[in-house]
Amino acid sequence: MTGVGVLGHGALGHAIAQALGSGQVPGARLVGIAGRRLSDDLECLARACDCAALDAPSALPALGARLIVEAAGASAVREHALPLLEAGCDVILMSTGALGDAALLARLKDAATAHGRKIYLPSGAIAGLDGIRAAMEAGVETVRITTRKHPRALAGSPYLDEHPLDLAGLAEARVIFEGSARDAIAGFPSNVNVSLTLATLVGSPDRVQVRIIADPHAEMTQHRIEVTAASGTMAIDVANQPSPLNPRSSWLAALSAIAMVRQLVAPIWIG
Ligand SMILES: NC(=O)C1=CN([C@@H]2O[C@H](COP(=O)(O)OP(=O)(O)OC[C@H]3O[C@@H](n4cnc5c(N)ncnc54)[C@H](OP(=O)(O)O)[C@@H]3O)[C@@H](O)[C@H]2O)C=CC1
Ligand SMILES: O=C([O-])CC(=O)C(=O)O
């Protein structure tokens, strides 16, 4: 039985903790959920999941966690991923935007190597990373992701402070950003982690081009990934139900973390 801890109890953390706490993944045992502070919401979730509620993840290893699922934000990755690796835990990271910081990524990889641990990046709200990984063996030339979300999922993004736009008044779909994954994650830190997952796979946030479309008619969040490679081309389209708790995040992202835990504890690896 692998002890698992969850960091974050928002939209993704809730769904991941509930799945693990209810025994949906045989072989994985949820030992605790950590937030920034204890709250009624966190304690209620932990009670429902029959595990500990914590105000920091540092106590998770002592509770028996060997695998931590981070679903808390880039600041949590910066603060907690390194000490958790050093404490002997493998980490699944959802807030992959943090990895746009090359120095942080290098420190995390060094710590994982030194302590014999692994850092896992789930496919999150997209698909097709297996195919892109295979294509990279012969060389990937271009990677582009187009993300289409309802304006309510994009409101409040830092990019809009400097490029004001009446999102609520949009009548038609509009391209609101085009640029590198590096610039995209700085401007939309809660919306395009997927572009940094792609960038981490292909080696640099400057190698992934991002286009963001605000679409008042979009009921689903859509991501289209286009790749040109020596081996051929790929076009991957995903249309996701937004999480009922947070319209910025796709439900599929939480499911990808649960599926990754299942894959890690299973005796067979597919894909
Ligand atoms: N890789 C992917 O494909 C995807 C990644 N994401 C990313 O996953 C993460 C989780 O998403 P989601 O659940 O929707 O976000 P939410 O905003 O719904 O929840 C975030 C949770 O993390 C907690 N938190 C924030 N900072 C810290 C910290 N430093 N230490 C501990 N807990 C912290 C928050 O607590 P509090 O209530 O105290 O603020 C809250 O409980 C986000 O970074 C999001 O951008 C989302 C979708 C797809
Ligand atoms: O959930 C999504 O569709 C994508 C997302 O928010 C992210 O990558 O940060």
JSON list of C-alpha atoms and ligand atoms in Angstrom, two decimals, residues 7-14 34-37 39 41 55-57 70-77 79-80 93-97 122-126 149 185 188-195 197 223 243 245-250 252-254 256, ligand 1:
[
{"chain": "A", "resi": 7, "resn": "LEU", "atom": "CA", "xyz": [-1.31, 19.33, -1.19]},
{"chain": "A", "resi": 8, "resn": "GLY", "atom": "CA", "xyz": [-4.14, 21.77, -1.88]},
{"chain": "A", "resi": 9, "resn": "HIS", "atom": "CA", "xyz": [-7.85, 21.39, -1.32]},
{"chain": "A", "resi": 10, "resn": "GLY", "atom": "CA", "xyz": [-9.33, 23.49, -4.10]},
{"chain": "A", "resi": 11, "resn": "ALA", "atom": "CA", "xyz": [-11.08, 22.14, -7.18]},
{"chain": "A", "resi": 12, "resn": "LEU", "atom": "CA", "xyz": [-8.44, 19.58, -8.08]},
{"chain": "A", "resi": 13, "resn": "GLY", "atom": "CA", "xyz": [-7.39, 18.75, -4.51]},
{"chain": "A", "resi": 14, "resn": "HIS", "atom": "CA", "xyz": [-11.00, 18.02, -3.54]},
{"chain": "A", "resi": 34, "resn": "ALA", "atom": "CA", "xyz": [-2.39, 19.82, 3.50]},
{"chain": "A", "resi": 35, "resn": "GLY", "atom": "CA", "xyz": [-3.38, 23.42, 2.89]},
{"chain": "A", "resi": 36, "resn": "ARG", "atom": "CA", "xyz": [-1.86, 26.77, 3.79]},
{"chain": "A", "resi": 37, "resn": "ARG", "atom": "CA", "xyz": [-3.84, 26.83, 7.00]},
{"chain": "A", "resi": 39, "resn": "SER", "atom": "CA", "xyz": [-9.99, 25.69, 7.81]},
{"chain": "A", "resi": 41, "resn": "ASP", "atom": "CA", "xyz": [-13.42, 23.22, 4.58]},
{"chain": "A", "resi": 55, "resn": "ASP", "atom": "CA", "xyz": [-1.52, 23.28, 7.69]},
{"chain": "A", "resi": 56, "resn": "ALA", "atom": "CA", "xyz": [1.70, 22.35, 5.86]},
{"chain": "A", "resi": 57, "resn": "PRO", "atom": "CA", "xyz": [2.85, 19.28, 3.91]},
{"chain": "A", "resi": 70, "resn": "GLU", "atom": "CA", "xyz": [0.52, 18.82, -5.48]},
{"chain": "A", "resi": 71, "resn": "ALA", "atom": "CA", "xyz": [-2.63, 20.69, -6.57]},
{"chain": "A", "resi": 72, "resn": "ALA", "atom": "CA", "xyz": [-2.02, 23.97, -4.80]},
{"chain": "A", "resi": 73, "resn": "GLY", "atom": "CA", "xyz": [-0.25, 26.48, -7.03]},
{"chain": "A", "resi": 74, "resn": "ALA", "atom": "CA", "xyz": [3.17, 27.57, -8.24]},
{"chain": "A", "resi": 75, "resn": "SER", "atom": "CA", "xyz": [4.09, 29.05, -4.85]},
{"chain": "A", "resi": 76, "resn": "ALA", "atom": "CA", "xyz": [3.46, 25.66, -3.22]},
{"chain": "A", "resi": 77, "resn": "VAL", "atom": "CA", "xyz": [5.77, 23.99, -5.76]},
{"chain": "A", "resi": 79, "resn": "GLU", "atom": "CA", "xyz": [8.05, 26.15, -1.25]},
{"chain": "A", "resi": 80, "resn": "HIS", "atom": "CA", "xyz": [7.42, 22.47, -0.79]},
{"chain": "A", "resi": 93, "resn": "LEU", "atom": "CA", "xyz": [3.00, 18.26, -9.82]},
{"chain": "A", "resi": 94, "resn": "MET", "atom": "CA", "xyz": [-0.11, 19.89, -11.28]},
{"chain": "A", "resi": 95, "resn": "SER", "atom": "CA", "xyz": [1.15, 23.49, -11.03]},
{"chain": "A", "resi": 96, "resn": "THR", "atom": "CA", "xyz": [3.69, 22.92, -13.76]},
{"chain": "A", "resi": 97, "resn": "GLY", "atom": "CA", "xyz": [3.86, 26.65, -14.50]},
{"chain": "A", "resi": 122, "resn": "PRO", "atom": "CA", "xyz": [0.47, 14.28, -15.42]},
{"chain": "A", "resi": 123, "resn": "SER", "atom": "CA", "xyz": [-1.10, 15.07, -18.77]},
{"chain": "A", "resi": 124, "resn": "GLY", "atom": "CA", "xyz": [-3.45, 17.36, -16.83]},
{"chain": "A", "resi": 125, "resn": "ALA", "atom": "CA", "xyz": [-6.03, 19.06, -19.00]},
{"chain": "A", "resi": 126, "resn": "ILE", "atom": "CA", "xyz": [-4.46, 17.90, -22.28]},
{"chain": "A", "resi": 149, "resn": "LYS", "atom": "CA", "xyz": [-11.88, 29.26, -22.43]},
{"chain": "A", "resi": 185, "resn": "ILE", "atom": "CA", "xyz": [2.33, 31.48, -17.89]},
{"chain": "A", "resi": 188, "resn": "PHE", "atom": "CA", "xyz": [-2.16, 33.61, -17.15]},
{"chain": "A", "resi": 189, "resn": "PRO", "atom": "CA", "xyz": [-0.65, 31.60, -14.26]},
{"chain": "A", "resi": 190, "resn": "SER", "atom": "CA", "xyz": [-3.86, 29.70, -13.49]},
{"chain": "A", "resi": 191, "resn": "ASN", "atom": "CA", "xyz": [-4.83, 28.92, -17.07]},
{"chain": "A", "resi": 192, "resn": "VAL", "atom": "CA", "xyz": [-1.93, 27.58, -19.09]},
{"chain": "A", "resi": 193, "resn": "ASN", "atom": "CA", "xyz": [0.02, 25.18, -16.89]},
{"chain": "A", "resi": 194, "resn": "VAL", "atom": "CA", "xyz": [-0.59, 22.77, -19.75]},
{"chain": "A", "resi": 195, "resn": "SER", "atom": "CA", "xyz": [1.73, 24.87, -21.96]},
{"chain": "A", "resi": 197, "resn": "THR", "atom": "CA", "xyz": [3.91, 20.77, -19.15]},
{"chain": "A", "resi": 223, "resn": "HIS", "atom": "CA", "xyz": [-7.04, 22.82, -26.01]},
{"chain": "A", "resi": 243, "resn": "SER", "atom": "CA", "xyz": [-14.42, 21.78, -12.80]},
{"chain": "A", "resi": 245, "resn": "LEU", "atom": "CA", "xyz": [-15.59, 24.26, -8.20]},
{"chain": "A", "resi": 246, "resn": "ASN", "atom": "CA", "xyz": [-13.22, 26.34, -10.38]},
{"chain": "A", "resi": 247, "resn": "PRO", "atom": "CA", "xyz": [-14.06, 27.31, -14.00]},
{"chain": "A", "resi": 248, "resn": "ARG", "atom": "CA", "xyz": [-10.35, 27.92, -14.75]},
{"chain": "A", "resi": 249, "resn": "SER", "atom": "CA", "xyz": [-9.49, 24.25, -14.22]},
{"chain": "A", "resi": 250, "resn": "SER", "atom": "CA", "xyz": [-10.70, 21.32, -16.30]},
{"chain": "A", "resi": 252, "resn": "LEU", "atom": "CA", "xyz": [-9.88, 16.12, -16.69]},
{"chain": "A", "resi": 253, "resn": "ALA", "atom": "CA", "xyz": [-6.86, 17.61, -14.87]},
{"chain": "A", "resi": 254, "resn": "ALA", "atom": "CA", "xyz": [-8.00, 16.14, -11.55]},
{"chain": "A", "resi": 256, "resn": "SER", "atom": "CA", "xyz": [-5.24, 12.79, -14.76]},
{"chain": "B", "resi": 1, "resn": "LIG", "atom": "N1", "xyz": [-1.41, 20.79, -15.15]},
{"chain": "B", "resi": 1, "resn": "LIG", "atom": "C1", "xyz": [-2.66, 21.03, -15.54]},
{"chain": "B", "resi": 1, "resn": "LIG", "atom": "O1", "xyz": [-3.14, 20.55, -16.57]},
{"chain": "B", "resi": 1, "resn": "LIG", "atom": "C2", "xyz": [-3.52, 21.90, -14.69]},
{"chain": "B", "resi": 1, "resn": "LIG", "atom": "C3", "xyz": [-3.02, 22.55, -13.60]},
{"chain": "B", "resi": 1, "resn": "LIG", "atom": "N2", "xyz": [-3.82, 23.31, -12.82]},
{"chain": "B", "resi": 1, "resn": "LIG", "atom": "C4", "xyz": [-3.20, 23.95, -11.64]},
{"chain": "B", "resi": 1, "resn": "LIG", "atom": "O2", "xyz": [-3.40, 23.08, -10.53]},
{"chain": "B", "resi": 1, "resn": "LIG", "atom": "C5", "xyz": [-3.45, 23.85, -9.33]},
{"chain": "B", "resi": 1, "resn": "LIG", "atom": "C6", "xyz": [-4.73, 23.54, -8.56]},
{"chain": "B", "resi": 1, "resn": "LIG", "atom": "O3", "xyz": [-5.84, 23.93, -9.33]},
{"chain": "B", "resi": 1, "resn": "LIG", "atom": "P1", "xyz": [-7.26, 24.17, -8.64]},
{"chain": "B", "resi": 1, "resn": "LIG", "atom": "O4", "xyz": [-7.51, 23.10, -7.66]},
{"chain": "B", "resi": 1, "resn": "LIG", "atom": "O5", "xyz": [-8.23, 24.42, -9.71]},
{"chain": "B", "resi": 1, "resn": "LIG", "atom": "O6", "xyz": [-6.99, 25.53, -7.85]},
{"chain": "B", "resi": 1, "resn": "LIG", "atom": "P2", "xyz": [-7.85, 26.14, -6.66]},
{"chain": "B", "resi": 1, "resn": "LIG", "atom": "O7", "xyz": [-7.55, 27.61, -6.67]},
{"chain": "B", "resi": 1, "resn": "LIG", "atom": "O8", "xyz": [-9.25, 25.70, -6.74]},
{"chain": "B", "resi": 1, "resn": "LIG", "atom": "O9", "xyz": [-7.23, 25.49, -5.34]},
{"chain": "B", "resi": 1, "resn": "LIG", "atom": "C7", "xyz": [-5.91, 25.73, -4.91]},
{"chain": "B", "resi": 1, "resn": "LIG", "atom": "C8", "xyz": [-5.76, 25.19, -3.50]},
{"chain": "B", "resi": 1, "resn": "LIG", "atom": "O10", "xyz": [-4.39, 25.23, -3.11]},
{"chain": "B", "resi": 1, "resn": "LIG", "atom": "C9", "xyz": [-4.26, 25.90, -1.86]},
{"chain": "B", "resi": 1, "resn": "LIG", "atom": "N3", "xyz": [-2.96, 26.59, -1.82]},
{"chain": "B", "resi": 1, "resn": "LIG", "atom": "C10", "xyz": [-2.59, 27.67, -2.53]},
{"chain": "B", "resi": 1, "resn": "LIG", "atom": "N4", "xyz": [-1.30, 27.96, -2.26]},
{"chain": "B", "resi": 1, "resn": "LIG", "atom": "C11", "xyz": [-0.88, 27.06, -1.36]},
{"chain": "B", "resi": 1, "resn": "LIG", "atom": "C12", "xyz": [0.35, 26.82, -0.69]},
{"chain": "B", "resi": 1, "resn": "LIG", "atom": "N5", "xyz": [1.40, 27.63, -0.88]},
{"chain": "B", "resi": 1, "resn": "LIG", "atom": "N6", "xyz": [0.45, 25.78, 0.17]},
{"chain": "B", "resi": 1, "resn": "LIG", "atom": "C13", "xyz": [-0.63, 24.97, 0.36]},
{"chain": "B", "resi": 1, "resn": "LIG", "atom": "N7", "xyz": [-1.82, 25.13, -0.24]},
{"chain": "B", "resi": 1, "resn": "LIG", "atom": "C14", "xyz": [-1.94, 26.17, -1.09]},
{"chain": "B", "resi": 1, "resn": "LIG", "atom": "C15", "xyz": [-5.44, 26.86, -1.82]},
{"chain": "B", "resi": 1, "resn": "LIG", "atom": "O11", "xyz": [-5.69, 27.18, -0.49]},
{"chain": "B", "resi": 1, "resn": "LIG", "atom": "P3", "xyz": [-6.38, 28.57, -0.04]},
{"chain": "B", "resi": 1, "resn": "LIG", "atom": "O12", "xyz": [-7.83, 28.24, -0.04]},
{"chain": "B", "resi": 1, "resn": "LIG", "atom": "O13", "xyz": [-5.80, 28.79, 1.29]},
{"chain": "B", "resi": 1, "resn": "LIG", "atom": "O14", "xyz": [-6.00, 29.61, -1.03]},
{"chain": "B", "resi": 1, "resn": "LIG", "atom": "C16", "xyz": [-6.52, 25.98, -2.45]},
{"chain": "B", "resi": 1, "resn": "LIG", "atom": "O15", "xyz": [-7.00, 25.04, -1.49]},
{"chain": "B", "resi": 1, "resn": "LIG", "atom": "C17", "xyz": [-3.35, 25.31, -9.78]},
{"chain": "B", "resi": 1, "resn": "LIG", "atom": "O16", "xyz": [-2.00, 25.74, -9.71]},
{"chain": "B", "resi": 1, "resn": "LIG", "atom": "C18", "xyz": [-3.81, 25.25, -11.23]},
{"chain": "B", "resi": 1, "resn": "LIG", "atom": "O17", "xyz": [-3.35, 26.35, -11.97]},
{"chain": "B", "resi": 1, "resn": "LIG", "atom": "C19", "xyz": [-5.16, 23.42, -13.04]},
{"chain": "B", "resi": 1, "resn": "LIG", "atom": "C20", "xyz": [-5.71, 22.81, -14.13]},
{"chain": "B", "resi": 1, "resn": "LIG", "atom": "C21", "xyz": [-4.94, 22.06, -15.09]}
]
